[in-house]
Each structure stands twice: as C-alpha cells, then as structure tokens.
PDB file of C-alpha atoms in Angstrom:
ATOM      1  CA  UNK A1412       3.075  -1.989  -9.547  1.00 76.00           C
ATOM      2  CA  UNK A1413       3.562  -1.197  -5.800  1.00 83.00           C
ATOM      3  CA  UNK A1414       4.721  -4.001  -3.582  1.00 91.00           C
ATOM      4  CA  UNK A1415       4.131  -4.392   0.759  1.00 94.00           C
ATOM      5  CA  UNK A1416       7.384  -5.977   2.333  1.00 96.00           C
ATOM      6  CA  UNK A1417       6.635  -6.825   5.977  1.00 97.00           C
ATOM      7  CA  UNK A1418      10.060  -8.048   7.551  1.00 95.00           C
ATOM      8  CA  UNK A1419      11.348  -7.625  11.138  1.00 92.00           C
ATOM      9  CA  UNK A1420      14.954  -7.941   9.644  1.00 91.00           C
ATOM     10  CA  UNK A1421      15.821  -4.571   9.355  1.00 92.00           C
ATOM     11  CA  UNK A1422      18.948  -4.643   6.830  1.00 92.00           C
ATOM     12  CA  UNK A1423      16.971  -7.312   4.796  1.00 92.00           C
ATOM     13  CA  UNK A1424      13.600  -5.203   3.853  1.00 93.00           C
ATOM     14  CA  UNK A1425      15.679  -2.333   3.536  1.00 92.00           C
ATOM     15  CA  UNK A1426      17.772  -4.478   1.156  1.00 93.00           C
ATOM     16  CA  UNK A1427      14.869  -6.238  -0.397  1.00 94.00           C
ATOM     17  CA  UNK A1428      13.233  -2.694  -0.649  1.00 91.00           C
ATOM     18  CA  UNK A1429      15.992  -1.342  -3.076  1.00 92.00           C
ATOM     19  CA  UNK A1430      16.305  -4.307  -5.142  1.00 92.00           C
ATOM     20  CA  UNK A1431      12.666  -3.783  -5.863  1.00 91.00           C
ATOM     21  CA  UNK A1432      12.924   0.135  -6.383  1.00 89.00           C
ATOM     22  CA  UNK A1433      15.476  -0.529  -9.066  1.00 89.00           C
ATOM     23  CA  UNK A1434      13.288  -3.165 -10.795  1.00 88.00           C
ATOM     24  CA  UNK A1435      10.876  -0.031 -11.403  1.00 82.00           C
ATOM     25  CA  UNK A1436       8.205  -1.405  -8.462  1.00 86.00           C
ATOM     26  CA  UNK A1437       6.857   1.165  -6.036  1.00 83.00           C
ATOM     27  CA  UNK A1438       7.313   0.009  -2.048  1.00 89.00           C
ATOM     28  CA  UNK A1439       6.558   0.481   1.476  1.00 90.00           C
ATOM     29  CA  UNK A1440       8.382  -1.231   4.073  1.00 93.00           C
ATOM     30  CA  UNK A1441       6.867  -2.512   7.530  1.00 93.00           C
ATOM     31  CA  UNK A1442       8.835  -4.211  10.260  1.00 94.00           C
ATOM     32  CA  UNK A1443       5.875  -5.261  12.802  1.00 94.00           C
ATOM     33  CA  UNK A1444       2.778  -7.833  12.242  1.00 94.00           C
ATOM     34  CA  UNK A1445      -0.004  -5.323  13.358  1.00 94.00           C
ATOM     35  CA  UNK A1446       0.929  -2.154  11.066  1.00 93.00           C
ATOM     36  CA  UNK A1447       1.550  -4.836   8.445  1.00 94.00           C
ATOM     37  CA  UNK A1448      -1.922  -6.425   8.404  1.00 94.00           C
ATOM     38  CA  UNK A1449      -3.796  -2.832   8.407  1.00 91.00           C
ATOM     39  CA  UNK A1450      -1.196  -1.755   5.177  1.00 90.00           C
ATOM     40  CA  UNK A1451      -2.013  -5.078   3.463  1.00 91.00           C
ATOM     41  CA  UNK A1452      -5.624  -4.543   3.781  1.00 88.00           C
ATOM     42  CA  UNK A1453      -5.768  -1.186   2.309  1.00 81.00           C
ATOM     43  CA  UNK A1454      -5.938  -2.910  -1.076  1.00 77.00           C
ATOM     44  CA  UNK A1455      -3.980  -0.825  -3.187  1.00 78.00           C
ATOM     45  CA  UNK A1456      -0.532  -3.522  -3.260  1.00 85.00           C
ATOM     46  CA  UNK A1457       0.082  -6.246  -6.443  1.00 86.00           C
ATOM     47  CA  UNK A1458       1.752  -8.313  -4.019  1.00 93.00           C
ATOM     48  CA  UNK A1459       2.845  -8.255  -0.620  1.00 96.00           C
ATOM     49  CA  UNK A1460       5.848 -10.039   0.770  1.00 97.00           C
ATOM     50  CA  UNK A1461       5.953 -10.960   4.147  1.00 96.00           C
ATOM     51  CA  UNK A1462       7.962 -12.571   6.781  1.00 95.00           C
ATOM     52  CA  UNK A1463       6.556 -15.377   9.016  1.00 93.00           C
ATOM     53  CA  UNK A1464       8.117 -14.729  12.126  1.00 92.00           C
ATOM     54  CA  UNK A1465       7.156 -10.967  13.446  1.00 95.00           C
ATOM     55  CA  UNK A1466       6.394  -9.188  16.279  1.00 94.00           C
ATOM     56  CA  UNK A1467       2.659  -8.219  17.100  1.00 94.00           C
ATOM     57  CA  UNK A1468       1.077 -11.059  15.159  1.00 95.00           C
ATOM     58  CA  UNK A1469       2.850 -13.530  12.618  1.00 95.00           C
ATOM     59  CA  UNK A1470       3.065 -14.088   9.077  1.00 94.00           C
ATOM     60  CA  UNK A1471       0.280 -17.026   9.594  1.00 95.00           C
ATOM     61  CA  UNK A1472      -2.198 -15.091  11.240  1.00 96.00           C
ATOM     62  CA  UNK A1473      -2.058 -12.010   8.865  1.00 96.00           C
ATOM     63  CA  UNK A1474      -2.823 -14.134   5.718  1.00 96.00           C
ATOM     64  CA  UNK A1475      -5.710 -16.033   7.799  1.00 96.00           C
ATOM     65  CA  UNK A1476      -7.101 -12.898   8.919  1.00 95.00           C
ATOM     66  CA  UNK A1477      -6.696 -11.098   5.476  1.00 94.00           C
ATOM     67  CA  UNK A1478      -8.646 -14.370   3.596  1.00 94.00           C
ATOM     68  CA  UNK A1479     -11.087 -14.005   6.406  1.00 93.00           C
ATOM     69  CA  UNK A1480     -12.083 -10.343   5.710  1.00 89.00           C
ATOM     70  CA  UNK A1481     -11.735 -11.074   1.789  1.00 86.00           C
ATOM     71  CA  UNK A1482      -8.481  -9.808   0.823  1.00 88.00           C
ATOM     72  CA  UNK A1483      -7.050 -11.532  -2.039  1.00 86.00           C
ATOM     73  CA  UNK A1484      -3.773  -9.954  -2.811  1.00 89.00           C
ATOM     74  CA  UNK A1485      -0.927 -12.355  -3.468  1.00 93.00           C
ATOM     75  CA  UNK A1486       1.276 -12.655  -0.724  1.00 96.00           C
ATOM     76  CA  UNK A1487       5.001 -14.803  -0.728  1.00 96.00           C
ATOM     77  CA  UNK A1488       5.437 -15.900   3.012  1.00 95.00           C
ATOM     78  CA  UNK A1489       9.365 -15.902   4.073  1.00 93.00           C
ATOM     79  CA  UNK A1490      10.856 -18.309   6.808  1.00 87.00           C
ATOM     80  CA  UNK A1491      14.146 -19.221   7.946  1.00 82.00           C
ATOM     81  CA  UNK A1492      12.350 -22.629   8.610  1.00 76.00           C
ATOM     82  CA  UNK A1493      12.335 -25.185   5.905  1.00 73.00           C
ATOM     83  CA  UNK A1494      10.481 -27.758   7.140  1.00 77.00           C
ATOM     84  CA  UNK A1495       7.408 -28.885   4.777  1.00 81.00           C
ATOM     85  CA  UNK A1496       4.795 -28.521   7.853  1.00 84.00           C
ATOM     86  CA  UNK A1497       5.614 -24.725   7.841  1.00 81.00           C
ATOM     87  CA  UNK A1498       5.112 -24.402   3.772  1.00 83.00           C
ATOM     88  CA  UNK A1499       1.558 -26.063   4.261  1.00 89.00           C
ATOM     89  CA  UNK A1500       1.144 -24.533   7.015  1.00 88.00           C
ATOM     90  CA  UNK A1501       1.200 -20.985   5.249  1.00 87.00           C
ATOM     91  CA  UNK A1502      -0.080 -22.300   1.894  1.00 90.00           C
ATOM     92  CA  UNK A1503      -3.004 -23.809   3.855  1.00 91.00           C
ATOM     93  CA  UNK A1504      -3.463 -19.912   5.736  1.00 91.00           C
ATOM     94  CA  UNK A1505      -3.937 -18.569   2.439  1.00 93.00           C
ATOM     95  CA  UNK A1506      -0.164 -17.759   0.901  1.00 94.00           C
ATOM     96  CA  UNK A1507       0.251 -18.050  -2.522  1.00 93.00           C
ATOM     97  CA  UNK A1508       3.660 -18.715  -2.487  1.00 94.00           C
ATOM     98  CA  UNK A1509       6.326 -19.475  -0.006  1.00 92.00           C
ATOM     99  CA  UNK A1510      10.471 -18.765   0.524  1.00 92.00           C
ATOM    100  CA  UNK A1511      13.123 -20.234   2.766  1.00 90.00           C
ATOM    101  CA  UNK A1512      15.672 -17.838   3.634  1.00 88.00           C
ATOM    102  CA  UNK A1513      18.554 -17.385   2.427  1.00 87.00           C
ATOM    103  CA  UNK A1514      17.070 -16.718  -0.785  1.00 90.00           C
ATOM    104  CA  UNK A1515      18.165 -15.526  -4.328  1.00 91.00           C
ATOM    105  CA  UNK A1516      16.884 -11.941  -4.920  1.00 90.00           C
ATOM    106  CA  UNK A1517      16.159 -13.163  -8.897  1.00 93.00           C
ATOM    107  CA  UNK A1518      14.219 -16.156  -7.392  1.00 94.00           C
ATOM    108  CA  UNK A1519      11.860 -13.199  -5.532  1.00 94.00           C
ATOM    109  CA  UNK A1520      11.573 -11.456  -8.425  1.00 94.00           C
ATOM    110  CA  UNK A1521      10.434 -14.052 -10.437  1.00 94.00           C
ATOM    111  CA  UNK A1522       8.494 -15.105  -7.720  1.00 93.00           C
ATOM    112  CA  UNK A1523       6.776 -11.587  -7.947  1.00 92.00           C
ATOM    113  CA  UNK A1524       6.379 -11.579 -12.215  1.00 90.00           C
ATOM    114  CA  UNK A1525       4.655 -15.191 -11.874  1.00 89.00           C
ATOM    115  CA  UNK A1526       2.341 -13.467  -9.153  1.00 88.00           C
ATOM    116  CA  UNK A1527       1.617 -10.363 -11.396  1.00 80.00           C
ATOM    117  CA  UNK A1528       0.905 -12.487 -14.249  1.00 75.00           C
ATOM    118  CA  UNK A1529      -1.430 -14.711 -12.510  1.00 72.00           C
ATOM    119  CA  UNK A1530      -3.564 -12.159 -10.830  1.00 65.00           C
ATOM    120  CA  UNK A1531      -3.836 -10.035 -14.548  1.00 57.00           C
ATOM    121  CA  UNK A1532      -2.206  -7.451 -12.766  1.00 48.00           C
ATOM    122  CA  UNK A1533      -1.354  -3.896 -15.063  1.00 48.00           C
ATOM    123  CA  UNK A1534       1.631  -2.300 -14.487  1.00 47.00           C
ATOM    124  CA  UNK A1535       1.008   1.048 -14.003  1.00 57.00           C
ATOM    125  CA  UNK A1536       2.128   4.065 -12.258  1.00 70.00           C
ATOM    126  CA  UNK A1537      -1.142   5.854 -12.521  1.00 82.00           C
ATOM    127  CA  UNK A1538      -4.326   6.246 -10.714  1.00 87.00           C
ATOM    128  CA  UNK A1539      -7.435   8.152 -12.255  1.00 92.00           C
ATOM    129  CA  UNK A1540     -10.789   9.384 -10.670  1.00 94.00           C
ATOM    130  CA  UNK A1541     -12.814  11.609 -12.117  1.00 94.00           C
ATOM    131  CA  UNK A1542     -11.001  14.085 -14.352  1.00 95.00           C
ATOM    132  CA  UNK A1543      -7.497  13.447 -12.076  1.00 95.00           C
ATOM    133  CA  UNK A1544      -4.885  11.437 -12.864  1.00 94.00           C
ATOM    134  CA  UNK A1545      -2.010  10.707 -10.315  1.00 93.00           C
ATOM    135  CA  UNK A1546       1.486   9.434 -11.450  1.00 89.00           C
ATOM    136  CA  UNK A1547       2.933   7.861  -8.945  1.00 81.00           C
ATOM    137  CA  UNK A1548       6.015   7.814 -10.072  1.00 77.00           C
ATOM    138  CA  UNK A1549       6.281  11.767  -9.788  1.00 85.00           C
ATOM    139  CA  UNK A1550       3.942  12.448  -7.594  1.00 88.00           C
ATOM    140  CA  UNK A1551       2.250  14.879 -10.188  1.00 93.00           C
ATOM    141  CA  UNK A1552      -1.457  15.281 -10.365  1.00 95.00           C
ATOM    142  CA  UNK A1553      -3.485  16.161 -14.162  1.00 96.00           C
ATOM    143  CA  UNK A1554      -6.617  17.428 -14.655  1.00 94.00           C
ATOM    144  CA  UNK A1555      -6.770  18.124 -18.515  1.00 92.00           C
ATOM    145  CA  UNK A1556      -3.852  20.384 -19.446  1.00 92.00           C
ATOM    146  CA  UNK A1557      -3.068  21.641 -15.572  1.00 93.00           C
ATOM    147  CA  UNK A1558      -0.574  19.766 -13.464  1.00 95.00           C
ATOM    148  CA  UNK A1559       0.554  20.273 -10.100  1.00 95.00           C
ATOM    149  CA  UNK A1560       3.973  18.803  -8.058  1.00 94.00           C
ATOM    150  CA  UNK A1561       2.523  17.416  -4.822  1.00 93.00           C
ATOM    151  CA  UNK A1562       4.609  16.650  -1.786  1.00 92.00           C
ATOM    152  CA  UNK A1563       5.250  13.444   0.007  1.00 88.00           C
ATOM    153  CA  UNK A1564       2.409  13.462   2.517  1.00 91.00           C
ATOM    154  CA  UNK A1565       0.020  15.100   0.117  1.00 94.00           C
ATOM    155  CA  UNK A1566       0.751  12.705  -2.398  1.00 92.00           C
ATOM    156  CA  UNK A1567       0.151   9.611   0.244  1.00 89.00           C
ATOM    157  CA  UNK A1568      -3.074  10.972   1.133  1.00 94.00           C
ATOM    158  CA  UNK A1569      -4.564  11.151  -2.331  1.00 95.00           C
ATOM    159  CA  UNK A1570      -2.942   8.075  -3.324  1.00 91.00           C
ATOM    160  CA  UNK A1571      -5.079   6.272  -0.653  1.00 90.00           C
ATOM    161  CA  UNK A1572      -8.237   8.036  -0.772  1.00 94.00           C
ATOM    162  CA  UNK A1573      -8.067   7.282  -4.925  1.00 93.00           C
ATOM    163  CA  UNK A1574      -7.212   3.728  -4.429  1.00 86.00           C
ATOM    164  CA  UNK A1575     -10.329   3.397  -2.217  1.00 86.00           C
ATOM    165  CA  UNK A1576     -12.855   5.283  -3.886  1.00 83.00           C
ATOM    166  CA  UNK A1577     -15.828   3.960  -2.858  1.00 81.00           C
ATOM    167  CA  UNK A1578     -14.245   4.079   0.901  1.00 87.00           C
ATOM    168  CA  UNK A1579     -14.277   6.380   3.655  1.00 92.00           C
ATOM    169  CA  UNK A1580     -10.136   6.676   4.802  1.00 91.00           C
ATOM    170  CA  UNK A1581     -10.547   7.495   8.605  1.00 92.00           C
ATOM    171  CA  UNK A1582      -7.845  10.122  10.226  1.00 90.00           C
ATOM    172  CA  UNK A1583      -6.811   7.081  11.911  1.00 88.00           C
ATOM    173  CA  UNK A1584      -5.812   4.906   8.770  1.00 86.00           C
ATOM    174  CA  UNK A1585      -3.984   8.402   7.045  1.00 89.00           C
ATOM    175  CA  UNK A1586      -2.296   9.018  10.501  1.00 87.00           C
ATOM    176  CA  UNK A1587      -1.082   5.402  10.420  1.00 82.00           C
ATOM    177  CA  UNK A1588      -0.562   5.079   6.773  1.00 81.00           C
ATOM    178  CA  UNK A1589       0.694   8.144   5.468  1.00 84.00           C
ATOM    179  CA  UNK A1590       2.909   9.395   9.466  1.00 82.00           C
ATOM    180  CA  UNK A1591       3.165   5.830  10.544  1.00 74.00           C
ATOM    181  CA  UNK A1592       2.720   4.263  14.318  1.00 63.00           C
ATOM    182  CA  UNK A1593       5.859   5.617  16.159  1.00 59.00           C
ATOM    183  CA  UNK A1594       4.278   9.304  15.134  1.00 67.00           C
ATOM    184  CA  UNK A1595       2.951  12.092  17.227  1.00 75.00           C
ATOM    185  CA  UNK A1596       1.018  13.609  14.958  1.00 74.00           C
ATOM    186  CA  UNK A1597      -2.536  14.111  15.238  1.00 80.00           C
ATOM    187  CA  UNK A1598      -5.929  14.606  13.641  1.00 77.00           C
ATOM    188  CA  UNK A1599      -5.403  18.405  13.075  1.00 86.00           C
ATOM    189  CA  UNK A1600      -1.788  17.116  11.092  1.00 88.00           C
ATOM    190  CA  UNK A1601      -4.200  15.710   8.612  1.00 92.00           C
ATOM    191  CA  UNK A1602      -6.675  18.371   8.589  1.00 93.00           C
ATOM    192  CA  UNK A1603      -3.490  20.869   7.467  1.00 95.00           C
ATOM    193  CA  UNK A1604      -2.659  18.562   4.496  1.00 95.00           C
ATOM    194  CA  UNK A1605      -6.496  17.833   3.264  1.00 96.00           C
ATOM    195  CA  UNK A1606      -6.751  21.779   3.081  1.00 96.00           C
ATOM    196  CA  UNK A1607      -3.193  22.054   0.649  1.00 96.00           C
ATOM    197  CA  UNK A1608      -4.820  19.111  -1.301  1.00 97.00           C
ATOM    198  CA  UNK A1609      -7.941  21.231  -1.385  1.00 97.00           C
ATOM    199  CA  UNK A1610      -6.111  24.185  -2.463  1.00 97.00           C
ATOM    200  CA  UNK A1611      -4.323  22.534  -5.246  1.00 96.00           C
ATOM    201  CA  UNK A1612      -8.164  20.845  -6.436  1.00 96.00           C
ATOM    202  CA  UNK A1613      -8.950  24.197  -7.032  1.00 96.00           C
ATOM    203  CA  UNK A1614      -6.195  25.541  -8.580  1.00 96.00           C
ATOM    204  CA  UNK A1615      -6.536  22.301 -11.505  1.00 96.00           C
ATOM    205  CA  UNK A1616     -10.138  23.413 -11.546  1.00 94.00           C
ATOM    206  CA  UNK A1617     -10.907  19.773 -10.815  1.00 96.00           C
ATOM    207  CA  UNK A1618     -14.607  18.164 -10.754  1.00 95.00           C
ATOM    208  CA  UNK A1619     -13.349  16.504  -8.038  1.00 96.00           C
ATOM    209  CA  UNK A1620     -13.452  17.224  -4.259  1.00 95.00           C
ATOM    210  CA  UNK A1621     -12.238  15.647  -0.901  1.00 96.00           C
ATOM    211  CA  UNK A1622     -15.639  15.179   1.148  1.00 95.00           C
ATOM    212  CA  UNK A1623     -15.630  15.637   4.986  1.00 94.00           C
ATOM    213  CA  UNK A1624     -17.458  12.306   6.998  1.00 93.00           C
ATOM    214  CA  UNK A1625     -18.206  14.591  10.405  1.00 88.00           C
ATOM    215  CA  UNK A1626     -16.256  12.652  13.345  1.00 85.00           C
ATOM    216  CA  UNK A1627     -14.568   9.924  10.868  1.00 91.00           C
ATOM    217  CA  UNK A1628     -12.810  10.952   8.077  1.00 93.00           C
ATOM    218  CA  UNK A1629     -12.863  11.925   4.130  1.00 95.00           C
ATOM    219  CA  UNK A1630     -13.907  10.652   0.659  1.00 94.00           C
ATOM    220  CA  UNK A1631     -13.314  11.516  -2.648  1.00 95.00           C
ATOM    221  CA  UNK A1632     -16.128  13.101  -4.917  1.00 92.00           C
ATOM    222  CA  UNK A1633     -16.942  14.785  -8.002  1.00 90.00           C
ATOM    223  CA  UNK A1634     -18.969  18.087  -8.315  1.00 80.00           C
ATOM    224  CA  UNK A1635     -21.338  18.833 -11.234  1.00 69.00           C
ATOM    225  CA  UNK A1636     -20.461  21.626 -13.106  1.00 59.00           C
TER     226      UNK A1636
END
C-alpha cells in the first residue's frame, strides 16, 4: 500500500515517513500545497495524509479541489488547531478523517488500517499490465520467466505510467513526479530514461511498449505478436 504525506514540518514527515516504511507501507513525502495536490491526484496512493496549514495552497483547498475533479482517495487532515470549526471545516471539504497534533504515531496508524479497510483497499506491492508485473518493493520487473533490476528513476516512471494506464503521463507530470519541482532537469532527462525502459522492454521480450504522444508525453501499450 503506498501512502502521500504532505507536511511543511520537515522533521515530522520525515519522521512520520519512517514510521510508515517500517510498517511495510511504500511513501513519498511532500512539504508544499501545490506539488502536493498534483501527487495526490495521480491516483496511485491508499491514503494520503496531509497537513492543513502549508505553503502554496492549504490542506482545505487541496481536498475541495481533489472532490471537485473526482478524486476519492482517503485523506487524514492534520492541525495543530483543535477547535471543532476546523474538524468540520475539513470533514465538510471532503477529509475522511481528521488529527490534532501532537498525535500518537499508533493512533495514525490505526487511523490508516480503518481507512484501508473501508475503501477495500489490497495490499500489494505489485502492479501488472499486460504480460509485466512490477514489484514495488524491489523495483524488479517480470515478464514470464525474465526479470530485470530497474533503477530509481526508471522504476518511478513505469510505476506511474502503469498506475495510469488508460492515461497519457505528460513530461511535465514525470519531470515533477519522478525529479521533483526544485529540479533542473528537462524534457530530454526523460527522453534518456524512456529509451533504458525501452531497452529493458525488449530485452524481457515484453508485449508491451511505451507509446510516444508527439508534443505531450507517453502511454503504455501492448503489441500483437
């Protein structure tokens, strides 16, 4: 299960990162509104946990705009503020649960079960398309009997594009997602990394293939053999 923690509090996502690594979840950490919203809409998180007060746009506003474009993924606002207008405040935005800092970290976690459980959610560290599967907790890719070790960015990449496989993943969501905001890398940085993936395709002898949108970005597909 892979979990979105969107905290301005440095120590305290880092903190609330690990505890969540060593309960076996997968995690990415954000620290500002706007980067948080475009992660939490990328659909592929079991539950996101997210601060109210952040820089860029708030806690409030991401949930509101995520309902409004259809998102449904649990989210568990945090506050320092424990008065009852902020709780129905963010309950009202869309939150399905809600946390006043400080907080126990086996509260959270339960927190976080009762969320799983609710939304049917399947713990698993594997995504399939086609004939590939992708564990995510190696960062291995099958086809049949083949496997192949794929590094951190490569990895990212395919994890989004098979999370989204009816989507088209711009070069501007993997240069955000997968190098993050404060990056300089650009467009030709992902054009390098969808040629390894390519490479490694074709060396599983994969049905499947990473499709070029001219101008916007990539898709997955599957070839008929």
């Amino acid at each position: 299960m892979r979990i979105l923690i969107v905290d301005d509090e440095l120590r305290l996502a880092e903190t609330l990162g690990q505890i969540m690594i060593e309960n076996k979840y997968l995690v990415d950490i954000i620290n500002d509104g706007e980067t948080g919203y475009d992660y939490a809409m990328s659909g592929i998180y079991d539950v996101i946990i997210l601060d109210v007060m952040l820089p860029k746009m708030n806690g409030f506003d991401i949930v509101r705009k995520m309902r409004a474009n259809k998102e449904k993924t649990p989210v568990i606002l945090l506050t320092a503020r424990d008065e009852v207008i902020d709780k129905i405040t963010g309950l009202d935005c869309g939150a399905d649960d809600y946390l006043t800092k400080p907080f126990s970290t086996e509260e959270l976690l339960a927190r976080v079960r009762a969320l799983s459980r609710r939304q049917g959610a399947i713990i698993s560290n594997e995504l399939n398309f086609g004939d590939l599967v992708l564990n995510q907790s190696t960062n291995t890719l099958f086809c049949g009997a083949k496997s192949v070790r794929l590094g951190l960015k490569e990895f990212e990449i395919l994890r989004l594009l098979m999370s989204n496989p009816n989507n088209i993943i711009t070069k501007e969501d993997l240069l955000l997602k997968v190098w993050g905001s404060d990056s300089n890398a650009e467009d030709n940085n992902v054009e390098v990394y969808i040629s390894f993936l390519r490479k490694k395709l074709f060396f599983l002898d994969s049905r499947v293939s990473i499709e070029t949108v001219r101008k916007i970005g990539y898709h997955l597909g599957e070839k008929i053999k």
